[in-house]
Amino acid sequence: MGGTRPIRSRDVIPQVLKALILNKEACRTPVTRGNIFVVSLAVADLVVAIYPYPLVVTSIFRKGWNLGYLHCQISGFLMGISVIGSIFNIAGVAINRYCYICHSLKYDKLYSDKNSLFYVVLIWVLTFIAIVPNLFVGSLQYDARIYSCTFSQSVSSAYTIAVVFFFHFILPITIVTFCYLRIWILVIQVRRRVKPDNKPKLKPHDFRNFLTMFVVFVLFAVCWAPLNFIGLAVAVNPETILPRIPEWLFVGSYYMAYFNSCLNAIIYGLLNQNFRREYKRIIISICTARMFFQDSSNDGAEKFKSKPSPMLTNNNQVKVDSV
């Protein structure tokens, strides 16, 4: 389920930019009922940057974990919240797009403002339910190989198989695959005009949004598959499998899994014109602010240089001459 890798600014900055843009786009775009799931996904990605990552940096510099048991449990818990929350929100987005495109007549009823908010709350409630058992089975432990408190795959085989592999990977992947497969079938049928009388809600921007989230899903599955299958193998036979897993493979799977969080923002920028426009606007604003502060500091330095020294005023020169 979880682990982490050393934090890097290139991981946190794309997540922050993505959250800013998502919140702005959600307020601007009419279809906010669908965007609320994407904003929720951004929140899940940002959870790790708020608390666990700074503690990871601390453990790296101190070459070990000396922050105590409580911080270890909170860090591992929030890491699990981020991981489970991400895939649950991806599943929520897929179901929303499936209903919007394939069942457009029922969409407004199924995804009213009230129902959409309820679905998001339900996603986070299920996320907490899936993570809470970690606090009781003692599976949140510090792993020196990845400098973080994370889920230990060998503590509880039953929990690893049931929650980590099934609920975190197999079940959501199955749901999302079904939704996107049905959408792809409809897209093909519409383009081939197999159903000319069926007029689905498949506008160009709808297809681009669907394609963006489909790529996000594919990358999630690819990035998280190695770690989940390693966890399944360890859970089935910890005594035999665990010693045989090379350290480079274990650490590399964590790097690959958590690299997924910063990939999302890149995918949004590449495939979504609104995101590209907002990225440019934010970057220009940052650069403009930086240039403003640099110009202000340079003006201040020039004024300081042009100001005569107190030792060289006329009064002081007279006093010096008289002496």
PDB file of C-alpha atoms in Angstrom:
ATOM      1  CA  MET A   1       0.000   0.000   0.000  1.00  0.00           C
ATOM      2  CA  GLY A   2       2.421   2.624   1.060  1.00  0.00           C
ATOM      3  CA  GLY A   3       5.908   3.723   1.567  1.00  0.00           C
ATOM      4  CA  THR A   4       7.675   6.764   0.387  1.00  0.00           C
ATOM      5  CA  ARG A   5      10.733   8.116  -1.168  1.00  0.00           C
ATOM      6  CA  PRO A   6      12.866  11.156  -0.343  1.00  0.00           C
ATOM      7  CA  ILE A   7      10.889  14.311  -0.974  1.00  0.00           C
ATOM      8  CA  ARG A   8      11.922  16.561  -3.835  1.00  0.00           C
ATOM      9  CA  SER A   9      10.624  20.000  -4.736  1.00  0.00           C
ATOM     10  CA  ARG A  10       9.700  18.789  -8.204  1.00  0.00           C
ATOM     11  CA  ASP A  11       7.229  16.403  -6.550  1.00  0.00           C
ATOM     12  CA  VAL A  12       5.562  18.953  -4.263  1.00  0.00           C
ATOM     13  CA  ILE A  13       5.394  21.920  -6.670  1.00  0.00           C
ATOM     14  CA  PRO A  14       3.343  20.120  -9.370  1.00  0.00           C
ATOM     15  CA  GLN A  15       0.895  18.973  -6.695  1.00  0.00           C
ATOM     16  CA  VAL A  16       0.474  22.520  -5.350  1.00  0.00           C
ATOM     17  CA  LEU A  17       0.015  23.940  -8.845  1.00  0.00           C
ATOM     18  CA  LYS A  18      -2.509  21.232  -9.628  1.00  0.00           C
ATOM     19  CA  ALA A  19      -4.561  21.964  -6.517  1.00  0.00           C
ATOM     20  CA  LEU A  20      -4.605  25.707  -7.228  1.00  0.00           C
ATOM     21  CA  ILE A  21      -5.703  25.181 -10.812  1.00  0.00           C
ATOM     22  CA  LEU A  22      -8.282  22.534  -9.946  1.00  0.00           C
ATOM     23  CA  ASN A  23      -9.940  24.749  -7.357  1.00  0.00           C
ATOM     24  CA  LYS A  24     -10.005  27.661  -9.782  1.00  0.00           C
ATOM     25  CA  GLU A  25     -11.329  25.552 -12.647  1.00  0.00           C
ATOM     26  CA  ALA A  26     -13.964  23.956 -10.429  1.00  0.00           C
ATOM     27  CA  CYS A  27     -15.341  27.382  -9.542  1.00  0.00           C
ATOM     28  CA  ARG A  28     -15.277  28.551 -13.151  1.00  0.00           C
ATOM     29  CA  THR A  29     -16.535  25.481 -15.047  1.00  0.00           C
ATOM     30  CA  PRO A  30     -20.301  24.806 -15.178  1.00  0.00           C
ATOM     31  CA  VAL A  31     -19.901  21.043 -14.667  1.00  0.00           C
ATOM     32  CA  THR A  32     -18.696  21.423 -11.066  1.00  0.00           C
ATOM     33  CA  ARG A  33     -20.387  18.175 -10.069  1.00  0.00           C
ATOM     34  CA  GLY A  34     -17.754  16.282 -12.029  1.00  0.00           C
ATOM     35  CA  ASN A  35     -14.887  18.553 -11.067  1.00  0.00           C
ATOM     36  CA  ILE A  36     -15.460  17.994  -7.369  1.00  0.00           C
ATOM     37  CA  PHE A  37     -14.042  14.481  -7.739  1.00  0.00           C
ATOM     38  CA  VAL A  38     -10.946  15.803  -9.496  1.00  0.00           C
ATOM     39  CA  VAL A  39     -10.423  18.387  -6.748  1.00  0.00           C
ATOM     40  CA  SER A  40     -10.791  15.600  -4.189  1.00  0.00           C
ATOM     41  CA  LEU A  41      -8.112  13.641  -6.075  1.00  0.00           C
ATOM     42  CA  ALA A  42      -5.797  16.653  -5.890  1.00  0.00           C
ATOM     43  CA  VAL A  43      -6.357  16.864  -2.134  1.00  0.00           C
ATOM     44  CA  ALA A  44      -5.394  13.195  -1.812  1.00  0.00           C
ATOM     45  CA  ASP A  45      -2.166  13.874  -3.704  1.00  0.00           C
ATOM     46  CA  LEU A  46      -1.348  16.871  -1.497  1.00  0.00           C
ATOM     47  CA  VAL A  47      -1.834  15.073   1.817  1.00  0.00           C
ATOM     48  CA  VAL A  48       1.638  13.518   1.634  1.00  0.00           C
ATOM     49  CA  ALA A  49       3.278  16.894   1.022  1.00  0.00           C
ATOM     50  CA  ILE A  50       1.755  18.507   4.104  1.00  0.00           C
ATOM     51  CA  TYR A  51       3.014  16.219   6.863  1.00  0.00           C
ATOM     52  CA  PRO A  52       4.749  12.923   5.887  1.00  0.00           C
ATOM     53  CA  TYR A  53       7.274  14.331   3.394  1.00  0.00           C
ATOM     54  CA  PRO A  54       8.805  16.904   5.796  1.00  0.00           C
ATOM     55  CA  LEU A  55       9.307  14.107   8.335  1.00  0.00           C
ATOM     56  CA  VAL A  56      10.964  11.986   5.655  1.00  0.00           C
ATOM     57  CA  VAL A  57      13.381  14.845   4.929  1.00  0.00           C
ATOM     58  CA  THR A  58      14.163  15.055   8.644  1.00  0.00           C
ATOM     59  CA  SER A  59      14.887  11.338   8.876  1.00  0.00           C
ATOM     60  CA  ILE A  60      17.161  11.554   5.825  1.00  0.00           C
ATOM     61  CA  PHE A  61      19.273  14.326   7.314  1.00  0.00           C
ATOM     62  CA  ARG A  62      19.402  12.639  10.717  1.00  0.00           C
ATOM     63  CA  LYS A  63      20.075   9.235   9.140  1.00  0.00           C
ATOM     64  CA  GLY A  64      17.242   7.585  11.048  1.00  0.00           C
ATOM     65  CA  TRP A  65      13.884   8.137  12.693  1.00  0.00           C
ATOM     66  CA  ASN A  66      14.121   9.902  16.039  1.00  0.00           C
ATOM     67  CA  LEU A  67      10.787  11.740  15.984  1.00  0.00           C
ATOM     68  CA  GLY A  68       9.005   9.269  18.221  1.00  0.00           C
ATOM     69  CA  TYR A  69       6.268   6.699  17.927  1.00  0.00           C
ATOM     70  CA  LEU A  70       3.355   9.147  17.594  1.00  0.00           C
ATOM     71  CA  HIS A  71       4.800  11.011  14.607  1.00  0.00           C
ATOM     72  CA  CYS A  72       5.603   7.686  12.990  1.00  0.00           C
ATOM     73  CA  GLN A  73       2.012   6.499  13.282  1.00  0.00           C
ATOM     74  CA  ILE A  74       0.548   9.796  12.058  1.00  0.00           C
ATOM     75  CA  SER A  75       2.940   9.948   9.118  1.00  0.00           C
ATOM     76  CA  GLY A  76       2.201   6.382   8.044  1.00  0.00           C
ATOM     77  CA  PHE A  77      -1.523   6.894   8.544  1.00  0.00           C
ATOM     78  CA  LEU A  78      -1.620  10.017   6.367  1.00  0.00           C
ATOM     79  CA  MET A  79       0.476   8.249   3.750  1.00  0.00           C
ATOM     80  CA  GLY A  80      -2.122   5.487   3.612  1.00  0.00           C
ATOM     81  CA  ILE A  81      -4.927   8.058   3.450  1.00  0.00           C
ATOM     82  CA  SER A  82      -3.263   9.629   0.421  1.00  0.00           C
ATOM     83  CA  VAL A  83      -2.709   6.318  -1.369  1.00  0.00           C
ATOM     84  CA  ILE A  84      -6.158   4.799  -0.772  1.00  0.00           C
ATOM     85  CA  GLY A  85      -7.845   8.166  -1.272  1.00  0.00           C
ATOM     86  CA  SER A  86      -6.163   8.611  -4.648  1.00  0.00           C
ATOM     87  CA  ILE A  87      -7.385   5.350  -6.157  1.00  0.00           C
ATOM     88  CA  PHE A  88     -10.854   5.714  -4.643  1.00  0.00           C
ATOM     89  CA  ASN A  89     -11.142   9.198  -6.159  1.00  0.00           C
ATOM     90  CA  ILE A  90      -9.885   7.909  -9.510  1.00  0.00           C
ATOM     91  CA  ALA A  91     -12.661   5.308  -9.345  1.00  0.00           C
ATOM     92  CA  GLY A  92     -15.134   8.053  -8.445  1.00  0.00           C
ATOM     93  CA  VAL A  93     -14.053  10.109 -11.461  1.00  0.00           C
ATOM     94  CA  ALA A  94     -14.416   7.069 -13.736  1.00  0.00           C
ATOM     95  CA  ILE A  95     -17.938   6.322 -12.510  1.00  0.00           C
ATOM     96  CA  ASN A  96     -18.884   9.979 -12.888  1.00  0.00           C
ATOM     97  CA  ARG A  97     -17.600  10.105 -16.483  1.00  0.00           C
ATOM     98  CA  TYR A  98     -19.319   6.820 -17.270  1.00  0.00           C
ATOM     99  CA  CYS A  99     -22.674   8.129 -16.066  1.00  0.00           C
ATOM    100  CA  TYR A 100     -22.172  11.506 -17.769  1.00  0.00           C
ATOM    101  CA  ILE A 101     -21.327  10.018 -21.194  1.00  0.00           C
ATOM    102  CA  CYS A 102     -23.112   6.654 -21.272  1.00  0.00           C
ATOM    103  CA  HIS A 103     -26.193   7.501 -19.180  1.00  0.00           C
ATOM    104  CA  SER A 104     -26.607  11.192 -19.883  1.00  0.00           C
ATOM    105  CA  LEU A 105     -30.379  11.186 -19.295  1.00  0.00           C
ATOM    106  CA  LYS A 106     -29.946   9.990 -15.715  1.00  0.00           C
ATOM    107  CA  TYR A 107     -26.834  12.039 -14.955  1.00  0.00           C
ATOM    108  CA  ASP A 108     -28.503  15.164 -13.578  1.00  0.00           C
ATOM    109  CA  LYS A 109     -30.526  13.086 -11.151  1.00  0.00           C
ATOM    110  CA  LEU A 110     -27.673  10.814 -10.080  1.00  0.00           C
ATOM    111  CA  TYR A 111     -25.170  13.653  -9.726  1.00  0.00           C
ATOM    112  CA  SER A 112     -27.092  16.529  -8.276  1.00  0.00           C
ATOM    113  CA  ASP A 113     -25.054  18.937  -6.157  1.00  0.00           C
ATOM    114  CA  LYS A 114     -26.198  17.220  -2.986  1.00  0.00           C
ATOM    115  CA  ASN A 115     -25.522  13.713  -4.288  1.00  0.00           C
ATOM    116  CA  SER A 116     -22.085  14.665  -5.638  1.00  0.00           C
ATOM    117  CA  LEU A 117     -21.042  16.025  -2.269  1.00  0.00           C
ATOM    118  CA  PHE A 118     -22.357  12.866  -0.612  1.00  0.00           C
ATOM    119  CA  TYR A 119     -20.316  10.678  -2.978  1.00  0.00           C
ATOM    120  CA  VAL A 120     -17.116  12.574  -2.161  1.00  0.00           C
ATOM    121  CA  VAL A 121     -17.758  12.294   1.567  1.00  0.00           C
ATOM    122  CA  LEU A 122     -18.462   8.576   1.093  1.00  0.00           C
ATOM    123  CA  ILE A 123     -15.130   8.135  -0.703  1.00  0.00           C
ATOM    124  CA  TRP A 124     -13.228   9.631   2.221  1.00  0.00           C
ATOM    125  CA  VAL A 125     -15.239   7.677   4.797  1.00  0.00           C
ATOM    126  CA  LEU A 126     -14.389   4.424   2.994  1.00  0.00           C
ATOM    127  CA  THR A 127     -10.771   5.553   2.817  1.00  0.00           C
ATOM    128  CA  PHE A 128     -10.618   6.040   6.593  1.00  0.00           C
ATOM    129  CA  ILE A 129     -12.337   2.694   7.189  1.00  0.00           C
ATOM    130  CA  ALA A 130      -9.721   0.950   5.037  1.00  0.00           C
ATOM    131  CA  ILE A 131      -6.795   2.624   6.833  1.00  0.00           C
ATOM    132  CA  VAL A 132      -7.911   2.546  10.487  1.00  0.00           C
ATOM    133  CA  PRO A 133      -7.081  -1.183  11.024  1.00  0.00           C
ATOM    134  CA  ASN A 134      -3.401  -0.276  10.580  1.00  0.00           C
ATOM    135  CA  LEU A 135      -3.502   1.369  13.996  1.00  0.00           C
ATOM    136  CA  PHE A 136      -4.634  -1.866  15.643  1.00  0.00           C
ATOM    137  CA  VAL A 137      -2.617  -4.533  13.820  1.00  0.00           C
ATOM    138  CA  GLY A 138       0.675  -2.660  14.293  1.00  0.00           C
ATOM    139  CA  SER A 139       1.507  -2.562  10.582  1.00  0.00           C
ATOM    140  CA  LEU A 140       2.740   1.052  10.519  1.00  0.00           C
ATOM    141  CA  GLN A 141       6.477   0.771  11.122  1.00  0.00           C
ATOM    142  CA  TYR A 142       9.648   2.637  10.229  1.00  0.00           C
ATOM    143  CA  ASP A 143      11.545   1.241   7.254  1.00  0.00           C
ATOM    144  CA  ALA A 144      15.166   2.398   7.085  1.00  0.00           C
ATOM    145  CA  ARG A 145      15.411   1.541   3.403  1.00  0.00           C
ATOM    146  CA  ILE A 146      12.977   4.302   2.435  1.00  0.00           C
ATOM    147  CA  TYR A 147      13.453   6.626   5.439  1.00  0.00           C
ATOM    148  CA  SER A 148       9.786   6.634   6.383  1.00  0.00           C
ATOM    149  CA  CYS A 149       7.108   5.089   8.531  1.00  0.00           C
ATOM    150  CA  THR A 150       5.003   3.018   6.206  1.00  0.00           C
ATOM    151  CA  PHE A 151       2.870  -0.067   5.884  1.00  0.00           C
ATOM    152  CA  SER A 152       4.707  -3.293   6.691  1.00  0.00           C
ATOM    153  CA  GLN A 153       3.479  -5.954   4.285  1.00  0.00           C
ATOM    154  CA  SER A 154       4.512  -8.904   6.449  1.00  0.00           C
ATOM    155  CA  VAL A 155       2.798  -8.013   9.748  1.00  0.00           C
ATOM    156  CA  SER A 156      -0.716  -9.144   8.824  1.00  0.00           C
ATOM    157  CA  SER A 157      -1.131 -11.332   5.755  1.00  0.00           C
ATOM    158  CA  ALA A 158      -4.932 -11.226   5.917  1.00  0.00           C
ATOM    159  CA  TYR A 159      -5.031  -7.421   6.057  1.00  0.00           C
ATOM    160  CA  THR A 160      -2.472  -7.092   3.274  1.00  0.00           C
ATOM    161  CA  ILE A 161      -4.424  -9.358   0.939  1.00  0.00           C
ATOM    162  CA  ALA A 162      -7.892  -8.025   1.818  1.00  0.00           C
ATOM    163  CA  VAL A 163      -7.319  -4.284   2.005  1.00  0.00           C
ATOM    164  CA  VAL A 164      -4.018  -3.471   0.373  1.00  0.00           C
ATOM    165  CA  PHE A 165      -4.272  -5.730  -2.654  1.00  0.00           C
ATOM    166  CA  PHE A 166      -8.011  -6.239  -3.134  1.00  0.00           C
ATOM    167  CA  PHE A 167      -9.596  -2.957  -2.009  1.00  0.00           C
ATOM    168  CA  HIS A 168      -6.670  -0.748  -2.984  1.00  0.00           C
ATOM    169  CA  PHE A 169      -5.816  -2.334  -6.320  1.00  0.00           C
ATOM    170  CA  ILE A 170      -7.964  -5.129  -7.777  1.00  0.00           C
ATOM    171  CA  LEU A 171     -11.452  -3.786  -6.991  1.00  0.00           C
ATOM    172  CA  PRO A 172     -10.841  -0.149  -8.051  1.00  0.00           C
ATOM    173  CA  ILE A 173      -8.920  -1.227 -11.141  1.00  0.00           C
ATOM    174  CA  THR A 174     -11.804  -3.503 -12.131  1.00  0.00           C
ATOM    175  CA  ILE A 175     -14.398  -0.753 -11.639  1.00  0.00           C
ATOM    176  CA  VAL A 176     -12.385   1.841 -13.533  1.00  0.00           C
ATOM    177  CA  THR A 177     -11.580  -0.588 -16.348  1.00  0.00           C
ATOM    178  CA  PHE A 178     -15.274  -1.404 -16.795  1.00  0.00           C
ATOM    179  CA  CYS A 179     -16.269   2.293 -16.866  1.00  0.00           C
ATOM    180  CA  TYR A 180     -13.605   3.361 -19.332  1.00  0.00           C
ATOM    181  CA  LEU A 181     -14.137   0.303 -21.507  1.00  0.00           C
ATOM    182  CA  ARG A 182     -17.830   1.159 -21.824  1.00  0.00           C
ATOM    183  CA  ILE A 183     -16.942   4.762 -22.663  1.00  0.00           C
ATOM    184  CA  TRP A 184     -14.440   3.663 -25.322  1.00  0.00           C
ATOM    185  CA  ILE A 185     -17.067   1.383 -26.880  1.00  0.00           C
ATOM    186  CA  LEU A 186     -19.511   4.285 -27.031  1.00  0.00           C
ATOM    187  CA  VAL A 187     -16.863   6.577 -28.510  1.00  0.00           C
ATOM    188  CA  ILE A 188     -16.145   4.041 -31.263  1.00  0.00           C
ATOM    189  CA  GLN A 189     -19.846   3.561 -31.943  1.00  0.00           C
ATOM    190  CA  VAL A 190     -20.452   7.304 -32.175  1.00  0.00           C
ATOM    191  CA  ARG A 191     -17.494   7.861 -34.496  1.00  0.00           C
ATOM    192  CA  ARG A 192     -18.611   5.014 -36.732  1.00  0.00           C
ATOM    193  CA  ARG A 193     -22.189   6.308 -36.509  1.00  0.00           C
ATOM    194  CA  VAL A 194     -23.491   2.958 -35.330  1.00  0.00           C
ATOM    195  CA  LYS A 195     -25.942   4.801 -33.075  1.00  0.00           C
ATOM    196  CA  PRO A 196     -26.898   7.961 -34.971  1.00  0.00           C
ATOM    197  CA  ASP A 197     -30.189   8.378 -33.144  1.00  0.00           C
ATOM    198  CA  ASN A 198     -28.795   7.991 -29.690  1.00  0.00           C
ATOM    199  CA  LYS A 199     -27.207  11.477 -29.285  1.00  0.00           C
ATOM    200  CA  PRO A 200     -24.977  10.945 -26.237  1.00  0.00           C
ATOM    201  CA  LYS A 201     -23.263  13.781 -24.413  1.00  0.00           C
ATOM    202  CA  LEU A 202     -19.945  13.445 -26.198  1.00  0.00           C
ATOM    203  CA  LYS A 203     -18.704  16.928 -26.993  1.00  0.00           C
ATOM    204  CA  PRO A 204     -15.031  17.471 -27.915  1.00  0.00           C
ATOM    205  CA  HIS A 205     -14.109  18.887 -24.503  1.00  0.00           C
ATOM    206  CA  ASP A 206     -15.875  15.941 -22.828  1.00  0.00           C
ATOM    207  CA  PHE A 207     -13.725  13.528 -24.807  1.00  0.00           C
ATOM    208  CA  ARG A 208     -10.548  15.430 -23.901  1.00  0.00           C
ATOM    209  CA  ASN A 209     -11.457  15.358 -20.226  1.00  0.00           C
ATOM    210  CA  PHE A 210     -12.204  11.662 -20.454  1.00  0.00           C
ATOM    211  CA  LEU A 211      -8.888  11.019 -22.216  1.00  0.00           C
ATOM    212  CA  THR A 212      -7.004  12.946 -19.527  1.00  0.00           C
ATOM    213  CA  MET A 213      -8.498  10.943 -16.692  1.00  0.00           C
ATOM    214  CA  PHE A 214      -8.023   7.706 -18.619  1.00  0.00           C
ATOM    215  CA  VAL A 215      -4.286   8.412 -18.923  1.00  0.00           C
ATOM    216  CA  VAL A 216      -4.178   9.267 -15.198  1.00  0.00           C
ATOM    217  CA  PHE A 217      -5.753   5.898 -14.448  1.00  0.00           C
ATOM    218  CA  VAL A 218      -3.383   3.958 -16.732  1.00  0.00           C
ATOM    219  CA  LEU A 219      -0.338   5.602 -15.163  1.00  0.00           C
ATOM    220  CA  PHE A 220      -1.653   4.866 -11.683  1.00  0.00           C
ATOM    221  CA  ALA A 221      -2.110   1.190 -12.536  1.00  0.00           C
ATOM    222  CA  VAL A 222       1.350   0.941 -14.095  1.00  0.00           C
ATOM    223  CA  CYS A 223       3.129   2.796 -11.274  1.00  0.00           C
ATOM    224  CA  TRP A 224       1.447   0.921  -8.438  1.00  0.00           C
ATOM    225  CA  ALA A 225       1.303  -2.587  -9.917  1.00  0.00           C
ATOM    226  CA  PRO A 226       4.869  -3.661  -8.937  1.00  0.00           C
ATOM    227  CA  LEU A 227       4.483  -2.635  -5.291  1.00  0.00           C
ATOM    228  CA  ASN A 228       1.072  -4.252  -4.948  1.00  0.00           C
ATOM    229  CA  PHE A 229       2.176  -7.551  -6.449  1.00  0.00           C
ATOM    230  CA  ILE A 230       5.255  -7.577  -4.220  1.00  0.00           C
ATOM    231  CA  GLY A 231       2.948  -7.007  -1.254  1.00  0.00           C
ATOM    232  CA  LEU A 232       0.697  -9.855  -2.343  1.00  0.00           C
ATOM    233  CA  ALA A 233       3.641 -12.236  -2.712  1.00  0.00           C
ATOM    234  CA  VAL A 234       4.978 -11.280   0.724  1.00  0.00           C
ATOM    235  CA  ALA A 235       1.542 -11.663   2.318  1.00  0.00           C
ATOM    236  CA  VAL A 236       1.044 -15.153   0.899  1.00  0.00           C
ATOM    237  CA  ASN A 237       4.355 -16.491   2.202  1.00  0.00           C
ATOM    238  CA  PRO A 238       6.311 -13.927   4.265  1.00  0.00           C
ATOM    239  CA  GLU A 239       9.013 -16.294   5.555  1.00  0.00           C
ATOM    240  CA  THR A 240       9.983 -17.521   2.091  1.00  0.00           C
ATOM    241  CA  ILE A 241       9.325 -14.562  -0.196  1.00  0.00           C
ATOM    242  CA  LEU A 242      10.475 -11.617   1.918  1.00  0.00           C
ATOM    243  CA  PRO A 243      14.191 -12.600   2.090  1.00  0.00           C
ATOM    244  CA  ARG A 244      14.246 -13.242  -1.659  1.00  0.00           C
ATOM    245  CA  ILE A 245      13.097  -9.752  -2.690  1.00  0.00           C
ATOM    246  CA  PRO A 246      16.138  -7.634  -3.648  1.00  0.00           C
ATOM    247  CA  GLU A 247      16.408  -4.327  -1.868  1.00  0.00           C
ATOM    248  CA  TRP A 248      16.724  -2.447  -5.172  1.00  0.00           C
ATOM    249  CA  LEU A 249      13.437  -3.950  -6.372  1.00  0.00           C
ATOM    250  CA  PHE A 250      11.632  -3.061  -3.146  1.00  0.00           C
ATOM    251  CA  VAL A 251      12.942   0.517  -3.031  1.00  0.00           C
ATOM    252  CA  GLY A 252      12.449   0.967  -6.784  1.00  0.00           C
ATOM    253  CA  SER A 253       8.799  -0.056  -6.524  1.00  0.00           C
ATOM    254  CA  TYR A 254       8.262   2.647  -3.900  1.00  0.00           C
ATOM    255  CA  TYR A 255       9.993   5.240  -6.066  1.00  0.00           C
ATOM    256  CA  MET A 256       7.801   4.230  -8.982  1.00  0.00           C
ATOM    257  CA  ALA A 257       4.596   4.263  -6.937  1.00  0.00           C
ATOM    258  CA  TYR A 258       5.050   7.667  -5.350  1.00  0.00           C
ATOM    259  CA  PHE A 259       6.360   9.214  -8.528  1.00  0.00           C
ATOM    260  CA  ASN A 260       2.761   8.845  -9.696  1.00  0.00           C
ATOM    261  CA  SER A 261       1.643  11.775  -7.525  1.00  0.00           C
ATOM    262  CA  CYS A 262       3.670  14.331  -9.481  1.00  0.00           C
ATOM    263  CA  LEU A 263       2.831  12.699 -12.824  1.00  0.00           C
ATOM    264  CA  ASN A 264      -0.832  13.690 -12.527  1.00  0.00           C
ATOM    265  CA  ALA A 265      -0.093  17.413 -12.756  1.00  0.00           C
ATOM    266  CA  ILE A 266       2.120  16.832 -15.809  1.00  0.00           C
ATOM    267  CA  ILE A 267      -0.615  14.840 -17.551  1.00  0.00           C
ATOM    268  CA  TYR A 268      -3.181  17.559 -16.854  1.00  0.00           C
ATOM    269  CA  GLY A 269      -0.844  20.136 -18.361  1.00  0.00           C
ATOM    270  CA  LEU A 270      -0.124  18.087 -21.475  1.00  0.00           C
ATOM    271  CA  LEU A 271      -3.675  17.019 -22.282  1.00  0.00           C
ATOM    272  CA  ASN A 272      -5.889  19.820 -20.949  1.00  0.00           C
ATOM    273  CA  GLN A 273      -5.845  23.279 -22.495  1.00  0.00           C
ATOM    274  CA  ASN A 274      -7.367  24.927 -19.414  1.00  0.00           C
ATOM    275  CA  PHE A 275      -4.600  23.547 -17.233  1.00  0.00           C
ATOM    276  CA  ARG A 276      -1.915  24.740 -19.656  1.00  0.00           C
ATOM    277  CA  ARG A 277      -3.394  28.222 -19.628  1.00  0.00           C
ATOM    278  CA  GLU A 278      -3.516  28.315 -15.830  1.00  0.00           C
ATOM    279  CA  TYR A 279       0.018  26.899 -15.551  1.00  0.00           C
ATOM    280  CA  LYS A 280       1.283  29.724 -17.767  1.00  0.00           C
ATOM    281  CA  ARG A 281      -0.644  32.298 -15.759  1.00  0.00           C
ATOM    282  CA  ILE A 282       0.740  31.052 -12.437  1.00  0.00           C
ATOM    283  CA  ILE A 283       4.314  30.822 -13.754  1.00  0.00           C
ATOM    284  CA  ILE A 284       4.107  34.319 -15.262  1.00  0.00           C
ATOM    285  CA  SER A 285       2.719  35.668 -11.971  1.00  0.00           C
ATOM    286  CA  ILE A 286       5.562  34.050 -10.028  1.00  0.00           C
ATOM    287  CA  CYS A 287       8.199  35.366 -12.441  1.00  0.00           C
ATOM    288  CA  THR A 288       6.650  38.844 -12.420  1.00  0.00           C
ATOM    289  CA  ALA A 289       6.615  38.923  -8.620  1.00  0.00           C
ATOM    290  CA  ARG A 290      10.248  37.761  -8.520  1.00  0.00           C
ATOM    291  CA  MET A 291      11.319  40.455 -10.984  1.00  0.00           C
ATOM    292  CA  PHE A 292       9.440  43.068  -8.957  1.00  0.00           C
ATOM    293  CA  PHE A 293      11.239  42.115  -5.760  1.00  0.00           C
ATOM    294  CA  GLN A 294      14.598  42.020  -7.546  1.00  0.00           C
ATOM    295  CA  ASP A 295      14.034  45.480  -9.018  1.00  0.00           C
ATOM    296  CA  SER A 296      12.976  46.812  -5.624  1.00  0.00           C
ATOM    297  CA  SER A 297      16.084  45.404  -3.962  1.00  0.00           C
ATOM    298  CA  ASN A 298      18.321  46.806  -6.724  1.00  0.00           C
ATOM    299  CA  ASP A 299      16.737  50.263  -6.402  1.00  0.00           C
ATOM    300  CA  GLY A 300      17.298  50.141  -2.668  1.00  0.00           C
ATOM    301  CA  ALA A 301      20.932  49.180  -3.146  1.00  0.00           C
ATOM    302  CA  GLU A 302      21.510  52.000  -5.641  1.00  0.00           C
ATOM    303  CA  LYS A 303      19.940  54.541  -3.301  1.00  0.00           C
ATOM    304  CA  PHE A 304      22.154  53.288  -0.501  1.00  0.00           C
ATOM    305  CA  LYS A 305      25.251  53.613  -2.680  1.00  0.00           C
ATOM    306  CA  SER A 306      24.320  57.115  -3.865  1.00  0.00           C
ATOM    307  CA  LYS A 307      23.649  58.357  -0.323  1.00  0.00           C
ATOM    308  CA  PRO A 308      26.760  60.158   1.064  1.00  0.00           C
ATOM    309  CA  SER A 309      28.435  58.612   4.027  1.00  0.00           C
ATOM    310  CA  PRO A 310      27.939  60.404   7.350  1.00  0.00           C
ATOM    311  CA  MET A 311      31.735  60.621   7.697  1.00  0.00           C
ATOM    312  CA  LEU A 312      31.918  62.678   4.475  1.00  0.00           C
ATOM    313  CA  THR A 313      29.340  65.365   5.179  1.00  0.00           C
ATOM    314  CA  ASN A 314      30.390  69.026   5.150  1.00  0.00           C
ATOM    315  CA  ASN A 315      30.178  69.329   8.919  1.00  0.00           C
ATOM    316  CA  ASN A 316      32.377  66.317   9.445  1.00  0.00           C
ATOM    317  CA  GLN A 317      34.865  67.568   6.856  1.00  0.00           C
ATOM    318  CA  VAL A 318      35.129  70.866   8.689  1.00  0.00           C
ATOM    319  CA  LYS A 319      35.727  69.112  11.967  1.00  0.00           C
ATOM    320  CA  VAL A 320      38.389  66.941  10.398  1.00  0.00           C
ATOM    321  CA  ASP A 321      40.126  69.937   8.821  1.00  0.00           C
ATOM    322  CA  SER A 322      40.080  71.862  12.062  1.00  0.00           C
ATOM    323  CA  VAL A 323      41.709  68.975  13.832  1.00  0.00           C
TER     324      VAL A 323
END
